[in-house]
Amino acid sequence: MNIETVNLNDRSYPIYIGKGASQEPESLIERIKGSDVAIVSDEVVAPLYLELLLKALPDKNVITHILPNGEPEKKLKTAHKIIDHLLENGFGRDATLISLGGGVVCDITGFVASIFMRGVNVIQIPTTLLAQVDASVGGKTGVNHRLGKNLIGTFYQPSAVICDTAFLSSLRPEEMSDGLAEIIKYGLIYDRDFFVWLQSNVSNILEQDRSSLGHAVQRSCQIKAEIVAQDEKEQSIRAILNFGHTFGHAIENQAGYGQWSHGQAIAAGMVLASKLSAKMSLISEDDVEVVKDILLKAGLPVEPPKINVNDFMDTMRADKKVKDRVIQLVLLEEIGNAFLTADYLEQDLEDVLKGVI
Ligand code: GLY
């Protein structure tokens, strides 16, 4: 088991990475504070891994809350139901919440932990590749609003993240591709060498080669931890983690939540952001092809669905990065280096969208 740390002074926490990491006392039992534990999972993951987790918690008073699977569950009503369940069972400030699932479960469990009794202990156990490399790390929690993704939420750090790579073996190829979208993002925004390594290792990761997959998860978590440690509340550099996301969130919203997976949407979004970067002569057209090439190798789409450009722009305007009503975008300066800017021509953005939508 490898350990990365998110350094945030008194809120620092470990990310445990490795096969069987969720079964180690160091990563699990030692991070639980009281005896009341609520595991939040979903109907797909629970039948596979809940029993294993329960066995690792023999002396705790454990309740389980199993959600229907999928993005439409990520709403305030679901958070309310979890809180009802905690209160009905007499859970209080010393409770520990554990997420066992993908991004939806991690985001909603973190959100409930942040508001229940003004904040209780939470341990994230992500079971998808996407949640292991992104959603579970960094303390962003939340639920969707009909007008946009993650518009309701908090920054609230877990006391540990456990990336048990054994859980990845049950993922479908599309779910591996989803995770790869975020992994490729880290190379594009922060680490050219990692991007180059990914170019020759995407197939190995898709095929779950243990060493390639382990490296990809670890390097992604390292990069995310480094960025979050510099800028926990997204006042500056953390915004680059949203490369492709402003476009991607609009795709998810316009297509209808659950129609396009998050990974698929941000893959198409990263291509749109790259195209705008090329239109502004920041990167070359060849670079755009390099971005498309790796995403295609990873089994991801490189074109968004057919959507009305005006509706698309309106949805982008609901993004959290909008400042004084101007959409701020993360663009590429080069492969391995991204920045947040509002300094682009709206006409260029519309041209890029009209070219493909
Ligand atoms: N998923 C982007 C972030 O955590 O900041």
Short mmCIF file of C-alpha atoms and ligand atoms in Angstrom, two decimals:
data_model
loop_
_atom_site.label_atom_id
_atom_site.label_comp_id
_atom_site.label_asym_id
_atom_site.label_seq_id
_atom_site.Cartn_x
_atom_site.Cartn_y
_atom_site.Cartn_z
CA MET A 1 0.00 0.00 0.00
CA ASN A 2 1.31 3.45 -0.96
CA ILE A 3 0.41 6.59 0.93
CA GLU A 4 0.10 10.09 -0.51
CA THR A 5 -0.75 13.05 1.71
CA VAL A 6 -2.96 16.04 1.08
CA ASN A 7 -1.12 18.68 3.12
CA LEU A 8 -3.63 21.10 4.63
CA ASN A 9 -2.17 21.81 8.08
CA ASP A 10 -4.50 20.43 10.77
CA ARG A 11 -6.83 19.04 8.08
CA SER A 12 -4.11 17.05 6.30
CA TYR A 13 -5.06 13.50 5.43
CA PRO A 14 -3.67 10.39 3.79
CA ILE A 15 -4.68 8.77 0.52
CA TYR A 16 -4.03 5.03 0.81
CA ILE A 17 -3.49 3.41 -2.57
CA GLY A 18 -3.17 -0.30 -3.31
CA LYS A 19 -4.81 -3.67 -3.67
CA GLY A 20 -6.60 -4.49 -0.42
CA ALA A 21 -6.05 -1.00 1.04
CA SER A 22 -9.62 -0.92 2.39
CA GLN A 23 -8.91 -3.94 4.60
CA GLU A 24 -5.94 -2.48 6.44
CA PRO A 25 -6.62 -1.36 10.05
CA GLU A 26 -4.28 1.60 9.53
CA SER A 27 -6.39 3.01 6.70
CA LEU A 28 -9.85 2.25 8.06
CA ILE A 29 -10.39 1.46 11.76
CA GLU A 30 -7.77 3.92 12.95
CA ARG A 31 -9.52 6.74 11.04
CA ILE A 32 -12.94 6.13 12.65
CA LYS A 33 -13.56 8.29 15.70
CA GLY A 34 -16.71 7.03 17.53
CA SER A 35 -18.59 3.75 17.33
CA ASP A 36 -21.45 4.88 15.05
CA VAL A 37 -20.66 4.35 11.38
CA ALA A 38 -22.93 4.97 8.38
CA ILE A 39 -21.89 3.47 5.07
CA VAL A 40 -23.42 5.13 2.02
CA SER A 41 -23.25 3.03 -1.13
CA ASP A 42 -25.38 2.29 -4.17
CA GLU A 43 -27.32 -0.66 -5.49
CA VAL A 44 -24.54 -1.65 -7.92
CA VAL A 45 -21.56 -1.45 -5.59
CA ALA A 46 -23.18 -2.68 -2.36
CA PRO A 47 -23.82 -6.26 -3.56
CA LEU A 48 -20.16 -6.48 -4.63
CA TYR A 49 -18.22 -4.94 -1.74
CA LEU A 50 -20.43 -4.00 1.20
CA GLU A 51 -20.01 -7.29 3.01
CA LEU A 52 -16.23 -7.07 2.74
CA LEU A 53 -16.33 -3.62 4.29
CA LEU A 54 -18.72 -4.69 7.06
CA LYS A 55 -16.31 -7.52 7.97
CA ALA A 56 -13.58 -4.96 8.47
CA LEU A 57 -15.77 -3.09 11.02
CA PRO A 58 -16.67 -5.86 13.52
CA ASP A 59 -16.98 -3.75 16.66
CA LYS A 60 -18.85 -0.78 15.24
CA ASN A 61 -22.55 0.11 15.24
CA VAL A 62 -22.98 0.22 11.47
CA ILE A 63 -25.99 1.33 9.44
CA THR A 64 -26.05 1.22 5.65
CA HIS A 65 -27.82 3.57 3.25
CA ILE A 66 -28.04 2.21 -0.28
CA LEU A 67 -28.88 4.64 -3.09
CA PRO A 68 -30.25 3.91 -6.53
CA ASN A 69 -27.35 4.05 -8.98
CA GLY A 70 -26.65 7.09 -11.13
CA GLU A 71 -26.26 10.84 -11.48
CA PRO A 72 -30.01 11.66 -11.12
CA GLU A 73 -29.69 10.61 -7.43
CA LYS A 74 -27.23 13.42 -6.79
CA LYS A 75 -29.80 15.87 -5.46
CA LEU A 76 -30.77 17.61 -2.23
CA LYS A 77 -33.66 15.19 -1.66
CA THR A 78 -31.20 12.29 -1.45
CA ALA A 79 -29.05 14.17 1.07
CA HIS A 80 -32.19 14.83 3.11
CA LYS A 81 -33.08 11.12 3.13
CA ILE A 82 -29.60 10.17 4.37
CA ILE A 83 -29.89 12.74 7.16
CA ASP A 84 -33.33 11.33 8.11
CA HIS A 85 -31.74 7.89 8.33
CA LEU A 86 -28.88 9.13 10.53
CA LEU A 87 -31.25 10.96 12.89
CA GLU A 88 -33.70 8.05 13.09
CA ASN A 89 -30.77 5.92 14.28
CA GLY A 90 -29.67 8.41 16.90
CA PHE A 91 -26.42 9.34 15.15
CA GLY A 92 -24.74 12.48 16.44
CA ARG A 93 -21.55 14.51 16.25
CA ASP A 94 -19.28 11.51 16.84
CA ALA A 95 -20.62 9.61 13.82
CA THR A 96 -18.38 8.58 10.93
CA LEU A 97 -19.75 8.47 7.40
CA ILE A 98 -18.08 6.19 4.88
CA SER A 99 -18.72 6.41 1.14
CA LEU A 100 -18.41 3.19 -0.81
CA GLY A 101 -19.00 3.90 -4.47
CA GLY A 102 -18.31 6.16 -7.40
CA GLY A 103 -18.31 9.93 -7.76
CA VAL A 104 -22.02 10.39 -7.00
CA VAL A 105 -21.75 8.45 -3.73
CA CYS A 106 -18.49 10.21 -2.74
CA ASP A 107 -19.87 13.69 -3.49
CA ILE A 108 -23.16 13.20 -1.68
CA THR A 109 -21.62 11.43 1.33
CA GLY A 110 -19.06 14.22 1.72
CA PHE A 111 -21.85 16.79 1.41
CA VAL A 112 -23.99 15.15 4.11
CA ALA A 113 -20.93 14.78 6.38
CA SER A 114 -20.23 18.49 5.98
CA ILE A 115 -23.71 19.62 7.05
CA PHE A 116 -24.86 16.93 9.48
CA MET A 117 -24.42 18.27 13.03
CA ARG A 118 -22.28 21.04 11.43
CA GLY A 119 -19.75 18.46 10.25
CA VAL A 120 -18.83 14.89 11.10
CA ASN A 121 -15.95 12.59 10.21
CA VAL A 122 -15.97 11.17 6.67
CA ILE A 123 -13.83 8.51 5.00
CA GLN A 124 -13.99 8.20 1.25
CA ILE A 125 -13.71 4.71 -0.28
CA PRO A 126 -14.04 5.30 -4.02
CA THR A 127 -14.72 2.20 -6.10
CA THR A 128 -14.48 3.63 -9.63
CA LEU A 129 -11.32 4.78 -11.37
CA LEU A 130 -12.81 8.25 -11.84
CA ALA A 131 -13.66 8.61 -8.17
CA GLN A 132 -10.24 7.29 -7.08
CA VAL A 133 -8.33 9.83 -9.13
CA ASP A 134 -10.64 12.81 -8.72
CA ALA A 135 -13.99 12.93 -6.89
CA SER A 136 -12.80 11.43 -3.59
CA VAL A 137 -9.71 13.63 -3.21
CA GLY A 138 -9.71 17.34 -2.38
CA GLY A 139 -12.87 17.88 -0.37
CA LYS A 140 -15.29 19.14 -3.01
CA THR A 141 -18.73 17.84 -2.07
CA GLY A 142 -22.14 18.55 -3.46
CA VAL A 143 -25.32 17.81 -5.32
CA ASN A 144 -26.72 18.98 -8.64
CA HIS A 145 -29.40 21.59 -9.23
CA ARG A 146 -31.76 21.43 -12.20
CA LEU A 147 -29.90 24.48 -13.57
CA GLY A 148 -26.42 23.04 -13.30
CA LYS A 149 -24.05 20.44 -11.95
CA ASN A 150 -22.63 20.68 -8.42
CA LEU A 151 -24.24 24.08 -7.85
CA ILE A 152 -25.00 23.18 -4.23
CA GLY A 153 -22.04 22.04 -2.15
CA THR A 154 -19.23 22.61 0.29
CA PHE A 155 -15.48 22.27 0.65
CA TYR A 156 -15.07 19.63 3.33
CA GLN A 157 -12.04 17.40 3.66
CA PRO A 158 -12.29 13.70 4.55
CA SER A 159 -10.07 12.18 7.24
CA ALA A 160 -8.81 9.60 4.74
CA VAL A 161 -9.26 8.42 1.17
CA ILE A 162 -8.82 4.71 0.51
CA CYS A 163 -8.17 3.83 -3.14
CA ASP A 164 -8.40 0.04 -3.06
CA THR A 165 -7.36 -0.91 -6.57
CA ALA A 166 -8.92 -4.37 -6.12
CA PHE A 167 -12.33 -2.68 -6.54
CA LEU A 168 -11.45 -1.64 -10.08
CA SER A 169 -11.52 -5.22 -11.37
CA SER A 170 -15.35 -5.19 -11.57
CA LEU A 171 -15.50 -2.05 -13.72
CA ARG A 172 -16.89 -2.13 -17.24
CA PRO A 173 -14.54 -0.87 -20.03
CA GLU A 174 -16.62 2.36 -20.31
CA GLU A 175 -16.02 3.01 -16.62
CA MET A 176 -12.27 2.56 -17.08
CA SER A 177 -12.49 5.05 -19.98
CA ASP A 178 -14.33 7.53 -17.75
CA GLY A 179 -11.53 7.44 -15.20
CA LEU A 180 -8.95 7.75 -17.95
CA ALA A 181 -10.51 11.05 -19.00
CA GLU A 182 -9.53 12.58 -15.64
CA ILE A 183 -6.12 10.84 -15.66
CA ILE A 184 -5.35 12.25 -19.13
CA LYS A 185 -6.50 15.65 -17.84
CA TYR A 186 -3.72 15.61 -15.20
CA GLY A 187 -1.10 15.05 -17.89
CA LEU A 188 -2.53 17.82 -20.06
CA ILE A 189 -2.77 20.46 -17.33
CA TYR A 190 0.24 19.74 -15.15
CA ASP A 191 2.73 17.09 -16.21
CA ARG A 192 3.89 16.65 -19.79
CA ASP A 193 6.08 13.64 -18.88
CA PHE A 194 3.06 11.90 -17.38
CA PHE A 195 1.10 12.71 -20.56
CA VAL A 196 3.84 11.18 -22.70
CA TRP A 197 3.89 8.11 -20.44
CA LEU A 198 0.11 7.85 -20.80
CA GLN A 199 0.33 7.97 -24.59
CA SER A 200 2.05 4.58 -24.52
CA ASN A 201 0.19 3.15 -21.53
CA VAL A 202 -3.48 3.92 -22.15
CA SER A 203 -4.17 0.40 -23.46
CA ASN A 204 -2.38 -1.20 -20.50
CA ILE A 205 -4.51 0.85 -18.12
CA LEU A 206 -7.71 -0.09 -19.96
CA GLU A 207 -6.67 -3.73 -19.71
CA GLN A 208 -6.01 -3.24 -15.98
CA ASP A 209 -2.30 -4.04 -16.11
CA ARG A 210 -1.57 -3.82 -12.39
CA SER A 211 1.62 -1.82 -12.53
CA SER A 212 0.41 0.73 -15.15
CA LEU A 213 -2.92 1.18 -13.38
CA GLY A 214 -1.22 1.57 -10.00
CA HIS A 215 1.13 4.23 -11.38
CA ALA A 216 -1.70 6.10 -13.11
CA VAL A 217 -3.81 6.23 -9.92
CA GLN A 218 -0.86 7.21 -7.76
CA ARG A 219 0.48 9.97 -10.05
CA SER A 220 -3.03 11.38 -10.52
CA CYS A 221 -3.63 11.47 -6.75
CA GLN A 222 -0.18 13.03 -6.23
CA ILE A 223 -0.93 15.80 -8.74
CA LYS A 224 -4.36 16.46 -7.27
CA ALA A 225 -2.94 16.50 -3.73
CA GLU A 226 -0.21 18.97 -4.78
CA ILE A 227 -2.72 21.32 -6.40
CA VAL A 228 -5.27 21.13 -3.56
CA ALA A 229 -2.55 21.76 -0.97
CA GLN A 230 -1.69 25.02 -2.77
CA ASP A 231 -5.28 26.21 -3.19
CA GLU A 232 -7.91 24.33 -1.19
CA LYS A 233 -10.84 26.65 -1.94
CA GLU A 234 -10.13 27.22 -5.63
CA GLN A 235 -9.03 30.82 -5.48
CA SER A 236 -6.30 30.27 -8.07
CA ILE A 237 -4.44 27.19 -9.37
CA ARG A 238 -7.09 24.62 -8.36
CA ALA A 239 -9.28 25.99 -11.16
CA ILE A 240 -7.05 24.21 -13.71
CA LEU A 241 -8.47 20.91 -12.45
CA ASN A 242 -11.61 22.00 -14.25
CA PHE A 243 -9.98 21.76 -17.68
CA GLY A 244 -12.75 20.65 -20.06
CA HIS A 245 -15.30 20.75 -17.24
CA THR A 246 -17.15 23.99 -18.07
CA PHE A 247 -17.86 22.55 -21.51
CA GLY A 248 -18.36 19.07 -20.05
CA HIS A 249 -20.85 20.16 -17.39
CA ALA A 250 -22.87 21.95 -20.09
CA ILE A 251 -22.86 18.75 -22.17
CA GLU A 252 -24.04 16.69 -19.19
CA ASN A 253 -26.76 19.21 -18.38
CA GLN A 254 -27.99 19.74 -21.93
CA ALA A 255 -27.94 16.05 -22.82
CA GLY A 256 -29.83 15.28 -19.57
CA TYR A 257 -27.98 14.02 -16.49
CA GLY A 258 -26.96 10.40 -16.90
CA GLN A 259 -27.13 10.43 -20.73
CA TRP A 260 -23.46 11.36 -21.10
CA SER A 261 -21.13 10.07 -18.40
CA HIS A 262 -18.89 12.64 -16.68
CA GLY A 263 -15.77 11.17 -18.29
CA GLN A 264 -17.29 11.24 -21.78
CA ALA A 265 -18.51 14.81 -21.31
CA ILE A 266 -15.19 16.15 -20.09
CA ALA A 267 -13.32 14.31 -22.85
CA ALA A 268 -15.39 16.16 -25.46
CA GLY A 269 -15.01 19.29 -23.30
CA MET A 270 -11.21 18.96 -23.25
CA VAL A 271 -11.21 18.83 -27.05
CA LEU A 272 -13.36 22.00 -27.20
CA ALA A 273 -11.02 23.76 -24.75
CA SER A 274 -8.01 22.60 -26.82
CA LYS A 275 -9.64 23.87 -30.02
CA LEU A 276 -10.20 27.29 -28.44
CA SER A 277 -6.57 27.25 -27.22
CA ALA A 278 -5.45 26.54 -30.80
CA LYS A 279 -7.76 29.24 -32.22
CA MET A 280 -5.97 31.66 -29.89
CA SER A 281 -2.58 30.33 -31.14
CA LEU A 282 -1.66 29.11 -27.65
CA ILE A 283 -1.17 25.55 -28.89
CA SER A 284 -0.97 24.17 -32.43
CA GLU A 285 -3.62 22.32 -34.45
CA ASP A 286 -1.27 19.31 -34.22
CA ASP A 287 -1.54 19.49 -30.42
CA VAL A 288 -5.34 19.32 -30.75
CA GLU A 289 -4.90 16.14 -32.81
CA VAL A 290 -2.59 14.73 -30.12
CA VAL A 291 -5.31 15.40 -27.50
CA LYS A 292 -7.97 13.77 -29.68
CA ASP A 293 -5.73 10.81 -30.42
CA ILE A 294 -5.12 9.88 -26.78
CA LEU A 295 -8.82 10.31 -25.91
CA LEU A 296 -9.86 8.07 -28.81
CA LYS A 297 -7.30 5.47 -27.67
CA ALA A 298 -8.93 5.65 -24.24
CA GLY A 299 -12.34 4.89 -25.79
CA LEU A 300 -13.68 8.40 -25.24
CA PRO A 301 -15.69 10.74 -27.51
CA VAL A 302 -13.98 13.76 -29.06
CA GLU A 303 -17.13 15.53 -30.31
CA PRO A 304 -20.02 16.80 -28.16
CA PRO A 305 -23.61 15.82 -28.92
CA LYS A 306 -25.73 18.03 -31.19
CA ILE A 307 -26.92 20.85 -28.94
CA ASN A 308 -28.23 24.35 -29.63
CA VAL A 309 -25.28 26.78 -29.29
CA ASN A 310 -27.34 29.43 -27.45
CA ASP A 311 -28.64 26.91 -24.92
CA PHE A 312 -25.09 25.61 -24.52
CA MET A 313 -23.75 29.11 -23.84
CA ASP A 314 -26.58 29.77 -21.35
CA THR A 315 -25.70 26.60 -19.45
CA MET A 316 -22.01 27.53 -19.44
CA ARG A 317 -23.01 30.88 -17.89
CA ALA A 318 -24.35 28.96 -14.86
CA ASP A 319 -20.82 27.63 -14.18
CA LYS A 320 -19.32 28.38 -10.76
CA LYS A 321 -16.26 29.96 -12.38
CA VAL A 322 -18.33 32.73 -13.99
CA LYS A 323 -17.07 36.08 -12.74
CA ASP A 324 -19.03 39.27 -13.35
CA ARG A 325 -21.15 37.23 -15.79
CA VAL A 326 -18.08 36.35 -17.91
CA ILE A 327 -17.38 32.64 -18.37
CA GLN A 328 -13.84 31.89 -17.22
CA LEU A 329 -12.23 29.00 -19.06
CA VAL A 330 -9.25 26.77 -18.47
CA LEU A 331 -7.09 26.75 -21.61
CA LEU A 332 -3.82 25.10 -22.56
CA GLU A 333 -0.63 27.10 -22.85
CA GLU A 334 1.09 23.91 -23.97
CA ILE A 335 0.60 20.22 -23.29
CA GLY A 336 1.39 19.91 -19.59
CA ASN A 337 0.46 23.47 -18.67
CA ALA A 338 -2.97 25.07 -18.24
CA PHE A 339 -4.31 28.39 -16.96
CA LEU A 340 -7.65 30.03 -16.12
CA THR A 341 -8.65 33.03 -18.19
CA ALA A 342 -11.53 35.30 -19.12
CA ASP A 343 -9.30 36.85 -21.77
CA TYR A 344 -10.69 35.30 -24.94
CA LEU A 345 -13.11 36.55 -27.59
CA GLU A 346 -16.65 35.32 -27.08
CA GLN A 347 -16.85 35.12 -30.86
CA ASP A 348 -13.94 32.61 -30.88
CA LEU A 349 -15.75 30.51 -28.29
CA GLU A 350 -18.96 30.61 -30.31
CA ASP A 351 -17.04 29.75 -33.49
CA VAL A 352 -15.51 26.72 -31.80
CA LEU A 353 -18.95 25.61 -30.59
CA LYS A 354 -20.60 26.27 -33.96
CA GLY A 355 -17.88 24.27 -35.66
CA VAL A 356 -18.89 21.11 -33.85
CA ILE A 357 -22.34 21.50 -32.31
N1 GLY B 1 -12.68 18.04 -9.64
C1 GLY B 1 -12.01 19.28 -9.57
C2 GLY B 1 -11.57 19.63 -8.19
O1 GLY B 1 -11.65 18.83 -7.30
O2 GLY B 1 -11.14 20.74 -7.97
#
